[in-house]
């Protein structure tokens, strides 16, 4: 449910409305947009419907949000969300986040080498997994806290925000000390306890679409995070399961315009996990920009053969450089900005 305030409502009236909502046992979210000031009321819809909200001074109208996802919906917020990721990098509203880096953090020297290269090519967020959700329990599981330290150190040195995956609610506190952005992997998109836990932090969350998740499922997972107080959710399409094994997953590129009709949240594309094939990644990256994505997520490794995870899908730094050049041109043509992290 949202309350649209009268144009001339006073601060005192607004405070009174907020107090009233709390008295009734609901939570609220005040947002002062350019066109209108609205208060979102968070709580059970049935009980909300019975509350006499329209009668409170300063209230213009009370609008039910019909979608099952409430605060993630376009009904709730018309303007696209823009989030600050750190080091001057923004995503949303025409700002593109370009995430690059290896699948896993494998050591300081190798991460440094890859990070310097991707930054020089124009990446503005560095990625690397320290806790890896591997299909086999016998595969490399990640460097853990030691890896997080390396990622943070290199992020600071190069003045780039970093993103890393969190797999378990018990890891949130630890990872929060080292990362700028939390990544929730496809396999954990519906780990609701994990979503609630990152929802109570103040860091942006990169939420990857589950491999069999519908668009509404994805938005409901975003809603879990937002309902805890953290509005900074970035959606990520990384391919869905299909019957065709010729690509690792099936890239649902239509999700970009599809989500634009449903939500104000940024949506980025991960052509690396979506295709699993380096030769397909450049074309799909460009297609993502053409589709209007808010960013691209690409795995890069300087020695894919030796990579401990997802080597076969990694681009070499020179291949990444080439595709970045093309994406920059296309972004410019479409009037989009690729923010440069604050220089050292
Ligand atoms: C990853 O980003 O390395 C990863 C494991 O991604 P996903 O959760 O999309 O499989
Ligand atoms: Mn990977």
Short mmCIF file of C-alpha atoms and ligand atoms in Angstrom, two decimals:
data_model
loop_
_atom_site.label_atom_id
_atom_site.label_comp_id
_atom_site.label_asym_id
_atom_site.label_seq_id
_atom_site.Cartn_x
_atom_site.Cartn_y
_atom_site.Cartn_z
CA UNK A 1 0.00 0.00 0.00
CA UNK A 2 1.30 3.48 -0.73
CA UNK A 3 0.13 6.80 0.61
CA UNK A 4 0.53 9.69 -1.80
CA UNK A 5 0.88 12.93 0.13
CA UNK A 6 -0.73 16.23 -0.75
CA UNK A 7 1.61 18.67 -2.48
CA UNK A 8 1.37 21.09 0.44
CA UNK A 9 1.67 18.56 3.27
CA UNK A 10 3.85 19.84 6.10
CA UNK A 11 6.74 18.08 7.85
CA UNK A 12 4.60 17.93 10.98
CA UNK A 13 1.79 16.20 9.10
CA UNK A 14 4.23 13.76 7.54
CA UNK A 15 5.66 12.90 10.96
CA UNK A 16 2.14 12.43 12.29
CA UNK A 17 1.35 10.01 9.45
CA UNK A 18 4.54 8.04 10.12
CA UNK A 19 3.72 7.83 13.83
CA UNK A 20 0.20 6.66 13.04
CA UNK A 21 1.49 3.91 10.76
CA UNK A 22 3.82 2.70 13.50
CA UNK A 23 0.99 2.81 16.04
CA UNK A 24 -1.02 0.54 13.79
CA UNK A 25 1.86 -1.93 13.86
CA UNK A 26 3.22 -1.38 10.32
CA UNK A 27 6.59 -0.25 9.05
CA UNK A 28 6.99 2.67 6.65
CA UNK A 29 9.28 3.97 3.97
CA UNK A 30 9.22 7.65 3.08
CA UNK A 31 10.47 8.67 -0.35
CA UNK A 32 10.53 12.20 -1.62
CA UNK A 33 10.56 11.91 -5.39
CA UNK A 34 10.77 14.77 -7.84
CA UNK A 35 7.12 14.49 -8.76
CA UNK A 36 5.54 13.29 -5.53
CA UNK A 37 6.20 12.31 -1.95
CA UNK A 38 4.98 8.88 -1.03
CA UNK A 39 5.00 6.70 2.04
CA UNK A 40 5.15 2.97 1.53
CA UNK A 41 3.49 0.92 4.22
CA UNK A 42 4.97 -2.44 4.82
CA UNK A 43 2.86 -5.12 6.41
CA UNK A 44 0.10 -7.60 5.79
CA UNK A 45 -2.11 -6.25 3.00
CA UNK A 46 -5.40 -7.52 4.47
CA UNK A 47 -4.91 -5.69 7.73
CA UNK A 48 -3.74 -2.60 5.87
CA UNK A 49 -6.89 -2.40 3.80
CA UNK A 50 -8.97 -1.98 6.94
CA UNK A 51 -6.90 0.92 8.31
CA UNK A 52 -8.57 4.39 7.93
CA UNK A 53 -5.56 6.01 6.28
CA UNK A 54 -7.33 8.37 3.90
CA UNK A 55 -8.69 10.39 6.83
CA UNK A 56 -5.25 11.45 8.11
CA UNK A 57 -4.44 15.14 7.35
CA UNK A 58 -1.89 15.56 4.59
CA UNK A 59 -2.91 12.35 2.78
CA UNK A 60 -3.96 12.82 -0.84
CA UNK A 61 -4.71 9.22 -1.78
CA UNK A 62 -4.14 5.68 -0.65
CA UNK A 63 -3.15 3.36 -3.47
CA UNK A 64 -2.98 -0.40 -3.11
CA UNK A 65 0.01 -2.00 -4.82
CA UNK A 66 -1.54 -4.88 -6.67
CA UNK A 67 1.66 -6.75 -7.51
CA UNK A 68 2.85 -9.38 -5.03
CA UNK A 69 6.22 -7.65 -4.94
CA UNK A 70 5.50 -4.26 -3.45
CA UNK A 71 8.51 -2.03 -2.94
CA UNK A 72 10.29 -3.53 -5.93
CA UNK A 73 7.40 -2.56 -8.19
CA UNK A 74 7.02 0.30 -10.59
CA UNK A 75 3.73 1.14 -8.91
CA UNK A 76 5.68 1.85 -5.75
CA UNK A 77 8.41 3.90 -7.39
CA UNK A 78 8.20 5.32 -10.89
CA UNK A 79 11.76 6.63 -11.30
CA UNK A 80 14.58 4.14 -11.92
CA UNK A 81 16.65 3.44 -8.81
CA UNK A 82 20.22 4.68 -8.82
CA UNK A 83 22.68 3.24 -6.30
CA UNK A 84 26.10 4.34 -5.20
CA UNK A 85 28.53 1.45 -5.24
CA UNK A 86 31.56 3.25 -3.82
CA UNK A 87 34.55 5.05 -5.38
CA UNK A 88 32.18 7.24 -7.39
CA UNK A 89 30.62 4.36 -9.31
CA UNK A 90 26.86 4.37 -9.74
CA UNK A 91 24.39 1.96 -11.28
CA UNK A 92 20.93 2.68 -12.68
CA UNK A 93 19.27 5.58 -14.43
CA UNK A 94 21.74 5.48 -17.34
CA UNK A 95 24.85 4.51 -15.33
CA UNK A 96 26.35 1.17 -16.27
CA UNK A 97 28.24 -1.04 -13.84
CA UNK A 98 30.86 -3.08 -15.63
CA UNK A 99 31.89 -5.97 -13.39
CA UNK A 100 34.94 -7.99 -14.35
CA UNK A 101 37.35 -10.35 -12.66
CA UNK A 102 38.01 -14.03 -12.13
CA UNK A 103 35.39 -16.48 -10.96
CA UNK A 104 37.42 -17.20 -7.82
CA UNK A 105 40.14 -15.38 -5.92
CA UNK A 106 43.15 -17.67 -6.28
CA UNK A 107 45.98 -15.57 -4.89
CA UNK A 108 47.19 -12.00 -4.62
CA UNK A 109 49.45 -11.78 -7.66
CA UNK A 110 47.02 -13.30 -10.11
CA UNK A 111 44.07 -11.20 -8.88
CA UNK A 112 46.22 -8.09 -9.03
CA UNK A 113 47.28 -8.82 -12.60
CA UNK A 114 43.68 -9.38 -13.72
CA UNK A 115 42.35 -6.38 -11.78
CA UNK A 116 44.88 -3.95 -13.25
CA UNK A 117 44.04 -5.18 -16.74
CA UNK A 118 40.26 -5.01 -16.42
CA UNK A 119 40.41 -1.59 -14.81
CA UNK A 120 42.58 -0.30 -17.65
CA UNK A 121 39.95 -1.59 -20.08
CA UNK A 122 37.17 0.32 -18.28
CA UNK A 123 35.68 -2.14 -15.79
CA UNK A 124 34.40 -0.22 -12.79
CA UNK A 125 33.69 -3.07 -10.33
CA UNK A 126 36.07 -5.93 -9.49
CA UNK A 127 34.67 -9.38 -8.82
CA UNK A 128 36.11 -12.51 -7.25
CA UNK A 129 34.60 -15.34 -5.21
CA UNK A 130 36.09 -16.31 -1.86
CA UNK A 131 33.31 -18.78 -1.01
CA UNK A 132 32.37 -20.76 -4.10
CA UNK A 133 29.07 -22.61 -4.58
CA UNK A 134 30.56 -25.56 -6.47
CA UNK A 135 28.41 -28.36 -7.86
CA UNK A 136 30.90 -30.90 -6.53
CA UNK A 137 32.02 -30.90 -2.90
CA UNK A 138 35.44 -32.04 -4.18
CA UNK A 139 35.98 -28.92 -6.34
CA UNK A 140 37.87 -25.85 -5.10
CA UNK A 141 35.66 -24.18 -2.50
CA UNK A 142 37.39 -20.79 -2.40
CA UNK A 143 40.06 -19.12 -0.27
CA UNK A 144 37.66 -17.90 2.41
CA UNK A 145 38.67 -14.95 4.57
CA UNK A 146 42.20 -14.88 3.20
CA UNK A 147 40.69 -14.34 -0.25
CA UNK A 148 38.41 -11.59 1.04
CA UNK A 149 41.42 -9.75 2.42
CA UNK A 150 43.18 -9.93 -0.94
CA UNK A 151 40.08 -8.70 -2.76
CA UNK A 152 39.63 -5.76 -0.41
CA UNK A 153 43.30 -4.79 -0.56
CA UNK A 154 43.34 -4.77 -4.35
CA UNK A 155 40.01 -2.93 -4.50
CA UNK A 156 41.43 -0.23 -2.24
CA UNK A 157 44.69 -0.02 -4.15
CA UNK A 158 42.93 0.38 -7.49
CA UNK A 159 40.07 2.41 -6.01
CA UNK A 160 37.44 0.05 -7.36
CA UNK A 161 34.37 -1.25 -5.54
CA UNK A 162 34.45 -5.03 -5.16
CA UNK A 163 31.74 -7.68 -5.23
CA UNK A 164 31.89 -11.17 -3.77
CA UNK A 165 29.42 -13.95 -3.12
CA UNK A 166 27.86 -14.70 0.25
CA UNK A 167 26.36 -18.18 0.52
CA UNK A 168 25.21 -18.42 4.11
CA UNK A 169 23.56 -16.05 6.60
CA UNK A 170 26.40 -16.83 9.02
CA UNK A 171 28.93 -15.35 6.56
CA UNK A 172 27.23 -11.99 6.20
CA UNK A 173 28.96 -10.32 9.13
CA UNK A 174 32.41 -11.47 8.00
CA UNK A 175 31.98 -10.59 4.32
CA UNK A 176 30.47 -7.21 5.24
CA UNK A 177 33.90 -6.24 6.61
CA UNK A 178 35.58 -6.75 3.24
CA UNK A 179 33.20 -6.16 0.38
CA UNK A 180 31.39 -3.17 -1.14
CA UNK A 181 28.62 -5.24 -2.72
CA UNK A 182 27.17 -8.60 -1.69
CA UNK A 183 26.50 -11.14 -4.42
CA UNK A 184 23.73 -13.66 -3.93
CA UNK A 185 24.33 -16.51 -6.35
CA UNK A 186 21.74 -18.20 -8.53
CA UNK A 187 21.69 -21.23 -6.24
CA UNK A 188 20.77 -19.08 -3.27
CA UNK A 189 18.21 -16.77 -4.86
CA UNK A 190 15.51 -18.29 -2.69
CA UNK A 191 17.56 -18.76 0.45
CA UNK A 192 15.16 -16.51 2.30
CA UNK A 193 17.14 -16.40 5.54
CA UNK A 194 20.16 -15.22 3.59
CA UNK A 195 18.06 -12.61 1.79
CA UNK A 196 16.77 -11.29 5.11
CA UNK A 197 20.27 -11.14 6.51
CA UNK A 198 21.71 -9.07 3.63
CA UNK A 199 18.50 -7.04 3.76
CA UNK A 200 19.48 -5.80 7.19
CA UNK A 201 22.87 -4.52 5.98
CA UNK A 202 23.57 -1.23 4.24
CA UNK A 203 25.42 -2.65 1.26
CA UNK A 204 24.09 -3.00 -2.28
CA UNK A 205 23.12 -6.57 -3.15
CA UNK A 206 23.68 -8.14 -6.56
CA UNK A 207 20.87 -10.70 -6.74
CA UNK A 208 21.33 -13.35 -9.42
CA UNK A 209 18.33 -15.03 -10.97
CA UNK A 210 17.90 -18.66 -9.96
CA UNK A 211 18.32 -21.08 -12.82
CA UNK A 212 14.64 -22.04 -12.78
CA UNK A 213 13.26 -18.83 -11.34
CA UNK A 214 10.54 -16.83 -13.05
CA UNK A 215 10.79 -13.07 -13.30
CA UNK A 216 8.22 -12.76 -10.51
CA UNK A 217 10.23 -15.19 -8.33
CA UNK A 218 13.26 -12.93 -8.84
CA UNK A 219 11.29 -9.84 -7.86
CA UNK A 220 9.85 -11.60 -4.80
CA UNK A 221 13.40 -12.40 -3.68
CA UNK A 222 14.34 -8.74 -4.18
CA UNK A 223 11.31 -7.85 -2.07
CA UNK A 224 12.64 -10.02 0.77
CA UNK A 225 15.79 -7.89 0.85
CA UNK A 226 14.01 -4.56 0.45
CA UNK A 227 11.39 -5.38 3.10
CA UNK A 228 14.20 -5.62 5.66
CA UNK A 229 15.20 -2.02 4.98
CA UNK A 230 17.86 -2.41 2.27
CA UNK A 231 16.55 -0.93 -0.96
CA UNK A 232 19.77 -1.35 -2.93
CA UNK A 233 19.07 -4.48 -4.93
CA UNK A 234 20.61 -4.97 -8.37
CA UNK A 235 19.03 -7.79 -10.36
CA UNK A 236 21.19 -10.02 -12.53
CA UNK A 237 20.22 -12.34 -15.37
CA UNK A 238 22.78 -15.16 -15.65
CA UNK A 239 20.90 -17.57 -17.85
CA UNK A 240 18.21 -20.10 -17.06
CA UNK A 241 18.11 -23.87 -17.50
CA UNK A 242 16.94 -25.06 -20.88
CA UNK A 243 16.67 -28.35 -22.75
CA UNK A 244 19.57 -27.42 -25.01
CA UNK A 245 23.05 -28.31 -23.75
CA UNK A 246 24.81 -26.34 -26.50
CA UNK A 247 25.18 -23.38 -24.15
CA UNK A 248 25.70 -23.61 -20.38
CA UNK A 249 22.40 -21.82 -19.77
CA UNK A 250 19.92 -19.90 -21.88
CA UNK A 251 20.31 -16.13 -21.77
CA UNK A 252 16.91 -14.48 -21.33
CA UNK A 253 17.78 -11.08 -22.76
CA UNK A 254 14.15 -10.05 -22.95
CA UNK A 255 14.26 -9.81 -19.17
CA UNK A 256 15.67 -6.29 -19.53
CA UNK A 257 12.68 -4.65 -21.25
CA UNK A 258 10.41 -7.09 -19.42
CA UNK A 259 11.61 -5.83 -16.03
CA UNK A 260 11.44 -2.21 -17.14
CA UNK A 261 7.65 -2.68 -17.28
CA UNK A 262 7.56 -4.11 -13.76
CA UNK A 263 10.29 -2.65 -11.57
CA UNK A 264 12.50 0.37 -10.90
CA UNK A 265 15.45 -1.83 -9.88
CA UNK A 266 18.58 -1.98 -12.05
CA UNK A 267 19.05 -5.15 -14.10
CA UNK A 268 22.45 -6.33 -15.29
CA UNK A 269 23.46 -9.22 -17.55
CA UNK A 270 26.05 -11.92 -16.93
CA UNK A 271 26.84 -13.39 -20.35
CA UNK A 272 29.66 -15.51 -18.86
CA UNK A 273 27.50 -17.87 -16.82
CA UNK A 274 24.63 -17.50 -19.28
CA UNK A 275 26.56 -18.91 -22.21
CA UNK A 276 29.58 -20.63 -20.66
CA UNK A 277 31.37 -20.04 -23.96
CA UNK A 278 33.94 -17.26 -24.46
CA UNK A 279 33.24 -17.07 -28.19
CA UNK A 280 29.62 -16.11 -27.49
CA UNK A 281 30.30 -13.55 -24.77
CA UNK A 282 31.24 -10.51 -26.92
CA UNK A 283 28.07 -10.70 -29.03
CA UNK A 284 25.86 -11.24 -25.99
CA UNK A 285 27.56 -8.38 -24.14
CA UNK A 286 26.79 -6.00 -26.98
CA UNK A 287 23.27 -7.34 -27.24
CA UNK A 288 22.84 -6.67 -23.51
CA UNK A 289 23.82 -3.03 -23.94
CA UNK A 290 21.46 -2.76 -26.91
CA UNK A 291 18.67 -4.26 -24.79
CA UNK A 292 19.14 -1.46 -22.27
CA UNK A 293 20.92 -3.27 -19.44
CA UNK A 294 22.29 -1.35 -16.45
CA UNK A 295 25.51 -3.29 -16.53
CA UNK A 296 27.41 -6.35 -17.62
CA UNK A 297 29.20 -8.99 -15.56
CA UNK A 298 32.08 -10.80 -17.26
CA UNK A 299 34.57 -13.34 -15.91
CA UNK A 300 38.14 -12.62 -16.95
CA UNK A 301 41.27 -14.68 -16.28
CA UNK A 302 44.80 -14.20 -17.54
CA UNK A 303 45.41 -17.95 -17.53
CA UNK A 304 42.06 -19.69 -18.02
CA UNK A 305 43.70 -23.10 -18.32
CA UNK A 306 44.99 -22.82 -14.77
CA UNK A 307 41.84 -21.23 -13.32
CA UNK A 308 40.44 -23.05 -10.30
CA UNK A 309 36.84 -22.32 -11.25
CA UNK A 310 34.98 -21.52 -14.49
CA UNK A 311 38.20 -21.33 -16.57
CA UNK A 312 36.52 -22.53 -19.78
CA UNK A 313 34.20 -19.52 -19.88
CA UNK A 314 36.75 -16.84 -18.94
CA UNK A 315 37.75 -14.13 -21.39
CA UNK A 316 41.42 -13.25 -21.64
CA UNK A 317 42.18 -9.65 -20.61
CA UNK A 318 42.82 -8.72 -24.27
CA UNK A 319 39.47 -10.21 -25.31
CA UNK A 320 37.78 -8.28 -22.52
CA UNK A 321 39.51 -5.12 -23.66
CA UNK A 322 38.14 -5.55 -27.15
CA UNK A 323 34.57 -6.12 -26.03
CA UNK A 324 34.80 -3.20 -23.59
CA UNK A 325 35.82 -0.92 -26.45
CA UNK A 326 32.75 -1.96 -28.41
CA UNK A 327 30.44 -1.72 -25.41
CA UNK A 328 31.72 1.80 -24.67
CA UNK A 329 30.89 2.90 -28.20
CA UNK A 330 27.45 1.41 -28.02
CA UNK A 331 26.80 2.88 -24.56
CA UNK A 332 27.81 6.30 -25.81
CA UNK A 333 25.49 5.98 -28.78
CA UNK A 334 22.61 5.21 -26.41
CA UNK A 335 23.46 8.11 -24.11
CA UNK A 336 24.61 5.86 -21.23
CA UNK A 337 27.50 6.55 -18.88
CA UNK A 338 30.14 4.08 -17.75
CA UNK A 339 31.35 5.73 -14.52
CA UNK A 340 35.11 5.69 -14.02
CA UNK A 341 36.12 4.84 -10.45
CA UNK A 342 37.95 7.64 -8.65
CA UNK A 343 41.55 7.50 -9.90
CA UNK A 344 44.45 6.75 -7.57
C1 LIG B 1 29.64 -16.72 -10.05
O1 LIG B 1 29.33 -15.52 -10.20
O2 LIG B 1 30.81 -17.13 -10.08
C2 LIG B 1 28.55 -17.72 -9.89
C3 LIG B 1 28.75 -18.85 -9.22
O3 LIG B 1 27.42 -17.33 -10.48
P1 LIG B 1 25.97 -18.00 -10.51
O4 LIG B 1 25.47 -17.94 -9.10
O5 LIG B 1 25.23 -17.15 -11.46
O6 LIG B 1 26.13 -19.43 -11.00
MN1 LIG B 2 31.84 -18.26 -12.00
#
